[in-house]
mmCIF file of C-alpha atoms and ligand atoms in Angstrom:
data_model
loop_
_atom_site.group_PDB
_atom_site.id
_atom_site.type_symbol
_atom_site.label_atom_id
_atom_site.label_comp_id
_atom_site.label_asym_id
_atom_site.label_seq_id
_atom_site.Cartn_x
_atom_site.Cartn_y
_atom_site.Cartn_z
ATOM 1 C CA MET A 3 -81.835 102.810 -23.552
ATOM 2 C CA GLU A 4 -84.334 100.842 -21.532
ATOM 3 C CA ALA A 5 -81.522 99.167 -19.609
ATOM 4 C CA HIS A 6 -80.445 102.685 -18.586
ATOM 5 C CA GLY A 7 -83.939 103.445 -17.285
ATOM 6 C CA ILE A 8 -85.345 105.303 -20.285
ATOM 7 C CA LYS A 9 -88.951 104.483 -21.070
ATOM 8 C CA VAL A 10 -89.535 104.447 -24.810
ATOM 9 C CA ILE A 11 -93.094 105.173 -25.950
ATOM 10 C CA THR A 12 -93.738 104.939 -29.676
ATOM 11 C CA GLY A 13 -96.781 105.567 -31.852
ATOM 12 C CA CYS A 14 -98.251 108.453 -29.913
ATOM 13 C CA LYS A 15 -98.176 112.241 -29.991
ATOM 14 C CA VAL A 16 -97.775 114.930 -27.372
ATOM 15 C CA THR A 17 -101.190 116.589 -27.274
ATOM 16 C CA ALA A 18 -100.616 119.109 -24.440
ATOM 17 C CA ILE A 19 -98.023 120.209 -21.911
ATOM 18 C CA GLU A 20 -99.217 121.579 -18.558
ATOM 19 C CA GLN A 21 -97.249 123.133 -15.722
ATOM 20 C CA ALA A 22 -98.042 120.967 -12.677
ATOM 21 C CA SER A 23 -96.336 122.452 -9.571
ATOM 22 C CA ALA A 24 -92.577 122.001 -10.113
ATOM 23 C CA HIS A 25 -92.998 119.620 -13.031
ATOM 24 C CA LEU A 26 -94.478 119.455 -16.469
ATOM 25 C CA SER A 27 -97.351 117.142 -17.153
ATOM 26 C CA VAL A 28 -97.141 115.907 -20.724
ATOM 27 C CA HIS A 29 -100.378 114.559 -22.165
ATOM 28 C CA LEU A 30 -100.121 111.887 -24.825
ATOM 29 C CA SER A 31 -102.589 110.734 -27.428
ATOM 30 C CA GLY A 32 -104.276 107.587 -26.165
ATOM 31 C CA GLY A 33 -104.933 109.158 -22.758
ATOM 32 C CA ASN A 34 -101.582 108.538 -21.044
ATOM 33 C CA HIS A 35 -99.441 111.208 -19.495
ATOM 34 C CA VAL A 36 -95.821 111.586 -18.433
ATOM 35 C CA THR A 37 -94.377 113.833 -15.710
ATOM 36 C CA ALA A 38 -91.132 115.537 -16.719
ATOM 37 C CA ASP A 39 -88.735 118.330 -15.687
ATOM 38 C CA CYS A 40 -88.088 119.322 -19.259
ATOM 39 C CA VAL A 41 -89.558 118.585 -22.684
ATOM 40 C CA MET A 42 -87.370 118.532 -25.766
ATOM 41 C CA PHE A 43 -89.132 118.502 -29.084
ATOM 42 C CA ALA A 44 -87.126 117.418 -32.162
ATOM 43 C CA THR A 45 -88.757 119.262 -35.026
ATOM 44 C CA GLY A 46 -86.360 118.608 -37.894
ATOM 45 C CA ARG A 47 -85.274 121.270 -40.368
ATOM 46 C CA VAL A 48 -87.034 122.835 -43.318
ATOM 47 C CA PRO A 49 -85.670 125.425 -45.771
ATOM 48 C CA ASN A 50 -86.819 128.943 -44.876
ATOM 49 C CA VAL A 51 -86.960 130.431 -48.371
ATOM 50 C CA THR A 52 -90.564 131.433 -48.892
ATOM 51 C CA LYS A 53 -90.251 135.163 -48.191
ATOM 52 C CA LEU A 54 -87.105 135.894 -50.152
ATOM 53 C CA GLY A 55 -88.962 136.825 -53.331
ATOM 54 C CA LEU A 56 -87.235 134.053 -55.275
ATOM 55 C CA GLU A 57 -90.262 133.327 -57.481
ATOM 56 C CA LYS A 58 -90.227 136.933 -58.696
ATOM 57 C CA ILE A 59 -86.788 136.452 -60.263
ATOM 58 C CA GLY A 60 -87.532 132.977 -61.642
ATOM 59 C CA VAL A 61 -85.823 130.808 -59.019
ATOM 60 C CA GLU A 62 -88.045 127.780 -58.585
ATOM 61 C CA ILE A 63 -88.976 125.967 -55.399
ATOM 62 C CA ALA A 64 -88.951 122.165 -55.445
ATOM 63 C CA LYS A 65 -91.661 119.923 -54.032
ATOM 64 C CA GLY A 66 -90.052 119.486 -50.595
ATOM 65 C CA GLY A 67 -89.777 123.262 -50.113
ATOM 66 C CA GLY A 68 -86.105 123.638 -51.039
ATOM 67 C CA ILE A 69 -84.689 125.718 -53.872
ATOM 68 C CA ALA A 70 -84.795 123.638 -57.069
ATOM 69 C CA ILE A 71 -81.300 123.061 -58.453
ATOM 70 C CA ASP A 72 -79.556 120.793 -60.968
ATOM 71 C CA GLU A 73 -76.638 118.473 -60.145
ATOM 72 C CA TYR A 74 -74.265 121.495 -60.211
ATOM 73 C CA SER A 75 -76.442 123.419 -57.709
ATOM 74 C CA ARG A 76 -77.599 125.825 -60.422
ATOM 75 C CA THR A 77 -81.134 127.174 -60.062
ATOM 76 C CA ALA A 78 -83.573 127.823 -62.904
ATOM 77 C CA VAL A 79 -81.814 131.203 -63.277
ATOM 78 C CA GLN A 80 -78.490 130.542 -65.050
ATOM 79 C CA ASN A 81 -76.340 132.812 -62.843
ATOM 80 C CA ILE A 82 -77.901 131.895 -59.492
ATOM 81 C CA TYR A 83 -76.722 128.890 -57.531
ATOM 82 C CA ALA A 84 -77.891 127.514 -54.190
ATOM 83 C CA VAL A 85 -76.077 125.191 -51.782
ATOM 84 C CA GLY A 86 -76.694 123.809 -48.313
ATOM 85 C CA ASP A 87 -79.880 123.393 -46.311
ATOM 86 C CA VAL A 88 -81.875 125.756 -48.553
ATOM 87 C CA THR A 89 -81.709 123.067 -51.258
ATOM 88 C CA ASN A 90 -83.027 120.406 -48.878
ATOM 89 C CA ARG A 91 -80.789 117.613 -50.155
ATOM 90 C CA ILE A 92 -79.041 116.164 -47.090
ATOM 91 C CA ASN A 93 -79.176 118.830 -44.402
ATOM 92 C CA LEU A 94 -75.810 118.384 -42.708
ATOM 93 C CA THR A 95 -72.780 120.642 -42.252
ATOM 94 C CA PRO A 96 -70.199 118.575 -44.195
ATOM 95 C CA VAL A 97 -72.659 118.187 -47.073
ATOM 96 C CA ALA A 98 -73.221 121.965 -47.228
ATOM 97 C CA ILE A 99 -69.439 122.488 -47.200
ATOM 98 C CA ARG A 100 -68.935 119.954 -49.998
ATOM 99 C CA GLU A 101 -71.680 121.572 -52.064
ATOM 100 C CA GLY A 102 -69.939 124.937 -51.570
ATOM 101 C CA HIS A 103 -66.617 123.488 -52.743
ATOM 102 C CA ALA A 104 -68.269 121.939 -55.779
ATOM 103 C CA PHE A 105 -69.938 125.264 -56.602
ATOM 104 C CA ALA A 106 -66.591 127.095 -56.384
ATOM 105 C CA ASP A 107 -64.873 124.463 -58.552
ATOM 106 C CA THR A 108 -67.688 124.635 -61.098
ATOM 107 C CA VAL A 109 -68.023 128.402 -61.356
ATOM 108 C CA PHE A 110 -64.636 129.827 -60.408
ATOM 109 C CA GLY A 111 -62.407 126.825 -61.147
ATOM 110 C CA ARG A 112 -64.207 126.080 -64.429
ATOM 111 C CA ARG A 113 -64.307 122.357 -63.492
ATOM 112 C CA PRO A 114 -67.968 121.312 -63.481
ATOM 113 C CA THR A 115 -68.242 119.324 -60.248
ATOM 114 C CA ALA A 116 -71.364 117.532 -59.044
ATOM 115 C CA VAL A 117 -71.610 116.371 -55.442
ATOM 116 C CA ASP A 118 -72.186 112.665 -54.962
ATOM 117 C CA HIS A 119 -74.816 112.462 -52.227
ATOM 118 C CA THR A 120 -74.608 108.683 -51.877
ATOM 119 C CA ASN A 121 -73.093 106.980 -48.840
ATOM 120 C CA VAL A 122 -73.027 110.057 -46.604
ATOM 121 C CA PRO A 123 -72.380 108.778 -43.086
ATOM 122 C CA THR A 124 -74.787 110.016 -40.435
ATOM 123 C CA ALA A 125 -75.218 109.610 -36.706
ATOM 124 C CA VAL A 126 -77.668 110.102 -33.919
ATOM 125 C CA PHE A 127 -75.697 111.270 -30.892
ATOM 126 C CA SER A 128 -77.971 109.587 -28.397
ATOM 127 C CA GLU A 129 -76.899 107.086 -25.778
ATOM 128 C CA PRO A 130 -76.423 104.519 -27.115
ATOM 129 C CA GLU A 131 -75.184 106.224 -30.245
ATOM 130 C CA ILE A 132 -76.276 105.281 -33.767
ATOM 131 C CA GLY A 133 -73.836 105.480 -36.674
ATOM 132 C CA THR A 134 -74.830 104.547 -40.162
ATOM 133 C CA VAL A 135 -73.745 104.696 -43.787
ATOM 134 C CA GLY A 136 -75.283 103.405 -46.990
ATOM 135 C CA LEU A 137 -78.493 101.536 -47.613
ATOM 136 C CA THR A 138 -80.716 100.304 -44.832
ATOM 137 C CA GLU A 139 -81.862 96.699 -44.994
ATOM 138 C CA SER A 140 -85.286 97.704 -46.355
ATOM 139 C CA GLN A 141 -83.802 100.073 -48.981
ATOM 140 C CA ALA A 142 -81.442 97.328 -50.139
ATOM 141 C CA ARG A 143 -84.244 94.749 -50.298
ATOM 142 C CA ALA A 144 -86.305 97.117 -52.468
ATOM 143 C CA ARG A 145 -83.414 97.850 -54.847
ATOM 144 C CA LEU A 146 -81.192 94.785 -55.053
ATOM 145 C CA ILE A 147 -81.860 91.409 -56.612
ATOM 146 C CA GLN A 148 -80.368 89.719 -53.572
ATOM 147 C CA THR A 149 -79.641 91.209 -50.168
ATOM 148 C CA ASP A 150 -77.545 89.449 -47.548
ATOM 149 C CA ILE A 151 -77.583 90.551 -43.933
ATOM 150 C CA TYR A 152 -74.860 90.012 -41.365
ATOM 151 C CA LYS A 153 -75.930 91.026 -37.903
ATOM 152 C CA ALA A 154 -74.344 90.762 -34.479
ATOM 153 C CA MET A 155 -75.396 91.915 -31.039
ATOM 154 C CA PHE A 156 -72.823 91.588 -28.310
ATOM 155 C CA LYS A 157 -71.322 93.039 -25.164
ATOM 156 C CA PRO A 158 -67.939 94.628 -25.910
ATOM 157 C CA MET A 159 -65.119 93.166 -23.867
ATOM 158 C CA LYS A 160 -64.482 96.378 -21.904
ATOM 159 C CA ALA A 161 -68.138 96.393 -20.865
ATOM 160 C CA THR A 162 -67.839 92.749 -19.809
ATOM 161 C CA LEU A 163 -65.007 93.677 -17.448
ATOM 162 C CA SER A 164 -66.696 96.800 -16.054
ATOM 163 C CA GLY A 165 -70.083 95.083 -15.789
ATOM 164 C CA ARG A 166 -71.767 98.050 -17.509
ATOM 165 C CA ALA A 167 -75.122 97.391 -19.136
ATOM 166 C CA THR A 168 -74.047 98.234 -22.664
ATOM 167 C CA THR A 169 -74.624 96.287 -25.823
ATOM 168 C CA VAL A 170 -73.480 96.909 -29.383
ATOM 169 C CA LEU A 171 -75.560 96.082 -32.450
ATOM 170 C CA MET A 172 -73.913 95.839 -35.853
ATOM 171 C CA LYS A 173 -75.376 95.137 -39.211
ATOM 172 C CA LEU A 174 -73.744 94.835 -42.616
ATOM 173 C CA VAL A 175 -76.017 94.987 -45.645
ATOM 174 C CA VAL A 176 -74.428 93.213 -48.605
ATOM 175 C CA ASP A 177 -75.367 93.030 -52.270
ATOM 176 C CA GLY A 178 -75.664 89.265 -52.658
ATOM 177 C CA LEU A 179 -74.723 89.353 -56.340
ATOM 178 C CA SER A 180 -71.661 91.638 -56.312
ATOM 179 C CA ASP A 181 -70.630 90.958 -52.669
ATOM 180 C CA ARG A 182 -70.375 94.760 -52.158
ATOM 181 C CA VAL A 183 -71.092 96.083 -48.687
ATOM 182 C CA VAL A 184 -73.830 98.618 -49.396
ATOM 183 C CA GLY A 185 -74.723 99.485 -45.810
ATOM 184 C CA CYS A 186 -73.103 99.483 -42.393
ATOM 185 C CA HIS A 187 -75.090 100.254 -39.252
ATOM 186 C CA VAL A 188 -73.877 100.378 -35.685
ATOM 187 C CA VAL A 189 -75.679 101.094 -32.434
ATOM 188 C CA GLY A 190 -73.544 101.471 -29.324
ATOM 189 C CA GLU A 191 -70.608 103.350 -27.894
ATOM 190 C CA GLY A 192 -68.364 104.785 -30.623
ATOM 191 C CA ALA A 193 -70.907 104.082 -33.373
ATOM 192 C CA ALA A 194 -70.461 107.477 -35.056
ATOM 193 C CA GLU A 195 -66.667 107.110 -35.130
ATOM 194 C CA MET A 196 -67.043 103.635 -36.649
ATOM 195 C CA ALA A 197 -69.519 104.868 -39.273
ATOM 196 C CA GLN A 198 -67.102 107.589 -40.410
ATOM 197 C CA VAL A 199 -64.318 105.046 -40.997
ATOM 198 C CA ALA A 200 -66.585 102.366 -42.463
ATOM 199 C CA ALA A 201 -67.886 105.029 -44.873
ATOM 200 C CA ILE A 202 -64.514 105.050 -46.651
ATOM 201 C CA ALA A 203 -64.787 101.323 -47.346
ATOM 202 C CA VAL A 204 -68.445 101.543 -48.402
ATOM 203 C CA LYS A 205 -67.734 104.568 -50.636
ATOM 204 C CA MET A 206 -64.819 102.714 -52.243
ATOM 205 C CA GLY A 207 -67.101 99.794 -53.056
ATOM 206 C CA ALA A 208 -65.439 97.347 -50.666
ATOM 207 C CA LYS A 209 -66.755 93.811 -50.786
ATOM 208 C CA LYS A 210 -67.698 91.633 -47.862
ATOM 209 C CA ALA A 211 -64.625 89.561 -48.788
ATOM 210 C CA ASP A 212 -62.478 92.696 -48.217
ATOM 211 C CA PHE A 213 -64.002 93.144 -44.757
ATOM 212 C CA ASP A 214 -63.338 89.444 -44.060
ATOM 213 C CA ALA A 215 -59.731 89.729 -45.296
ATOM 214 C CA THR A 216 -59.064 92.578 -42.849
ATOM 215 C CA ILE A 217 -57.538 91.331 -39.621
ATOM 216 C CA ALA A 218 -59.355 92.334 -36.468
ATOM 217 C CA LEU A 219 -58.006 94.810 -33.922
ATOM 218 C CA HIS A 220 -58.577 93.099 -30.608
ATOM 219 C CA PRO A 221 -60.183 93.908 -28.211
ATOM 220 C CA THR A 222 -62.317 96.574 -29.903
ATOM 221 C CA ALA A 223 -66.023 96.644 -30.611
ATOM 222 C CA ALA A 224 -65.278 97.504 -34.263
ATOM 223 C CA GLU A 225 -63.483 94.190 -34.797
ATOM 224 C CA GLU A 226 -66.904 92.603 -35.120
ATOM 225 C CA LEU A 227 -67.244 94.404 -38.478
ATOM 226 C CA VAL A 228 -64.525 92.169 -39.927
ATOM 227 C CA THR A 229 -65.399 88.943 -38.133
ATOM 228 C CA MET A 230 -69.076 88.507 -38.996
ATOM 229 C CA ARG A 231 -68.888 85.332 -41.074
ATOM 230 C CA LYS A 232 -72.385 83.930 -40.850
ATOM 231 C CA LYS A 233 -75.255 85.404 -42.872
ATOM 232 C CA THR A 234 -78.177 86.051 -40.571
ATOM 233 C CA ALA A 235 -80.630 86.536 -43.431
ATOM 234 C CA SER A 236 -80.736 86.505 -47.211
ATOM 235 C CA TYR A 237 -83.530 87.988 -49.305
ATOM 236 C CA ALA A 238 -84.336 87.721 -52.991
ATOM 237 C CA ARG A 239 -86.234 90.707 -54.387
ATOM 238 C CA GLN A 240 -89.862 89.971 -55.031
ATOM 239 C CA ALA A 241 -90.756 90.390 -58.719
ATOM 240 C CA ALA A 242 -92.772 93.610 -59.274
ATOM 241 C CA GLU A 243 -96.444 92.910 -59.967
HETATM 242 C C1 FAD B 14 -79.942 121.940 -33.545
HETATM 243 C C2 FAD B 14 -79.173 121.514 -34.759
HETATM 244 C C3 FAD B 14 -78.189 120.554 -34.629
HETATM 245 C C4 FAD B 14 -77.462 120.155 -35.751
HETATM 246 N N1 FAD B 14 -76.493 119.197 -35.590
HETATM 247 C C5 FAD B 14 -75.746 118.834 -36.648
HETATM 248 C C6 FAD B 14 -74.698 117.885 -36.503
HETATM 249 O O1 FAD B 14 -74.439 117.363 -35.411
HETATM 250 N N2 FAD B 14 -73.981 117.559 -37.599
HETATM 251 C C7 FAD B 14 -74.215 118.115 -38.816
HETATM 252 O O2 FAD B 14 -73.516 117.778 -39.776
HETATM 253 N N3 FAD B 14 -75.209 119.002 -38.989
HETATM 254 C C8 FAD B 14 -75.963 119.384 -37.939
HETATM 255 N N4 FAD B 14 -76.982 120.293 -38.105
HETATM 256 C C9 FAD B 14 -77.260 120.784 -39.457
HETATM 257 C C10 FAD B 14 -76.312 121.885 -39.856
HETATM 258 O O3 FAD B 14 -76.319 122.906 -38.878
HETATM 259 C C11 FAD B 14 -76.749 122.440 -41.213
HETATM 260 O O4 FAD B 14 -76.900 121.390 -42.146
HETATM 261 C C12 FAD B 14 -75.725 123.401 -41.758
HETATM 262 O O5 FAD B 14 -75.541 124.483 -40.864
HETATM 263 C C13 FAD B 14 -76.175 123.919 -43.127
HETATM 264 O O6 FAD B 14 -75.321 124.942 -43.549
HETATM 265 P P1 FAD B 14 -75.880 126.113 -44.453
HETATM 266 O O7 FAD B 14 -74.710 126.987 -44.747
HETATM 267 O O8 FAD B 14 -76.644 125.539 -45.594
HETATM 268 O O9 FAD B 14 -76.960 126.867 -43.576
HETATM 269 P P2 FAD B 14 -76.786 127.657 -42.219
HETATM 270 O O10 FAD B 14 -75.613 127.153 -41.424
HETATM 271 O O11 FAD B 14 -78.136 127.639 -41.573
HETATM 272 O O12 FAD B 14 -76.412 129.116 -42.694
HETATM 273 C C14 FAD B 14 -77.362 129.957 -43.279
HETATM 274 C C15 FAD B 14 -77.004 131.386 -42.896
HETATM 275 O O13 FAD B 14 -77.827 132.290 -43.634
HETATM 276 C C16 FAD B 14 -78.287 133.287 -42.771
HETATM 277 N N5 FAD B 14 -79.544 133.825 -43.336
HETATM 278 C C17 FAD B 14 -80.775 133.291 -43.284
HETATM 279 N N6 FAD B 14 -81.658 134.081 -43.927
HETATM 280 C C18 FAD B 14 -80.978 135.132 -44.420
HETATM 281 C C19 FAD B 14 -81.319 136.261 -45.175
HETATM 282 N N7 FAD B 14 -82.585 136.502 -45.567
HETATM 283 N N8 FAD B 14 -80.330 137.141 -45.497
HETATM 284 C C20 FAD B 14 -79.052 136.921 -45.118
HETATM 285 N N9 FAD B 14 -78.661 135.848 -44.403
HETATM 286 C C21 FAD B 14 -79.610 134.964 -44.049
HETATM 287 C C22 FAD B 14 -78.471 132.602 -41.435
HETATM 288 O O14 FAD B 14 -78.441 133.510 -40.384
HETATM 289 C C23 FAD B 14 -77.246 131.654 -41.421
HETATM 290 O O15 FAD B 14 -76.112 132.274 -40.878
HETATM 291 C C24 FAD B 14 -77.730 120.733 -37.011
HETATM 292 C C25 FAD B 14 -78.707 121.702 -37.128
HETATM 293 C C26 FAD B 14 -79.435 122.092 -36.021
HETATM 294 C C27 FAD B 14 -80.482 123.145 -36.176
#
């Protein structure tokens, strides 16, 4: 991002926005300010369920503000189910759709179906793009006895030829004991597309050895996912005190 001229400022808040002639003057905590044409504020999403009168009929609200449900999306009231963003599980379209399918299978198909919310691929459609599936390095280190990291940062061949300032970062997070790839993270062009495909392998429980046994498709950026041979870090979980 910085190579493309974007200034990244972390650890501060927007305290005020003022119209200054044709521009906006954005005041930041710490005394700095930025001049901008437009300000975009990413607020996130929260379930909007407070004024529906749910409590009156016995539907409970969970801690995070979503409707409390069990693994089959059933609320505290036996014949009321809730799916999607209102349940505040993973607030994404394909997840809401899957929860709807599972609800229909459970109630109308008479096949109790719980949605598995693990290994849902996600992306940030910024430039460069971020695509990710599975555990992050820190989540894996907190949960696994041994975590192995394979990381590569490189210029894809097509960028080498065009001379564009673009770099790709890839990281595989591997369970050191079972050899399973538990996380795959990509930053760079095509990262979201890669995360969707890698998600199949991660969901299936593919091992690092399976990635290694897969022959590369050259010259792609994704080939790096199957050619990272050298561990860049290995962590043993610290015993809990
Ligand atoms: C700006 C933005 C960008 C997003 N980008 C992505 C993305 O790139 N990829 C992705 O997977 N997800 C994305 N999402 C998330 C995605 O839109 C939601 O996860 C998804 O729409 C959830 O589906 P849903 O059916 O649970 O809720 P919704 O799609 O919000 O549907 C709820 C419906 O209920 C209606 N409603 C609300 N209150 C009442 C009421 N009292 N009575 C009757 N009807 C009511 C609403 O009008 C709405 O039509 C984005 C969301 C936002 C806001």
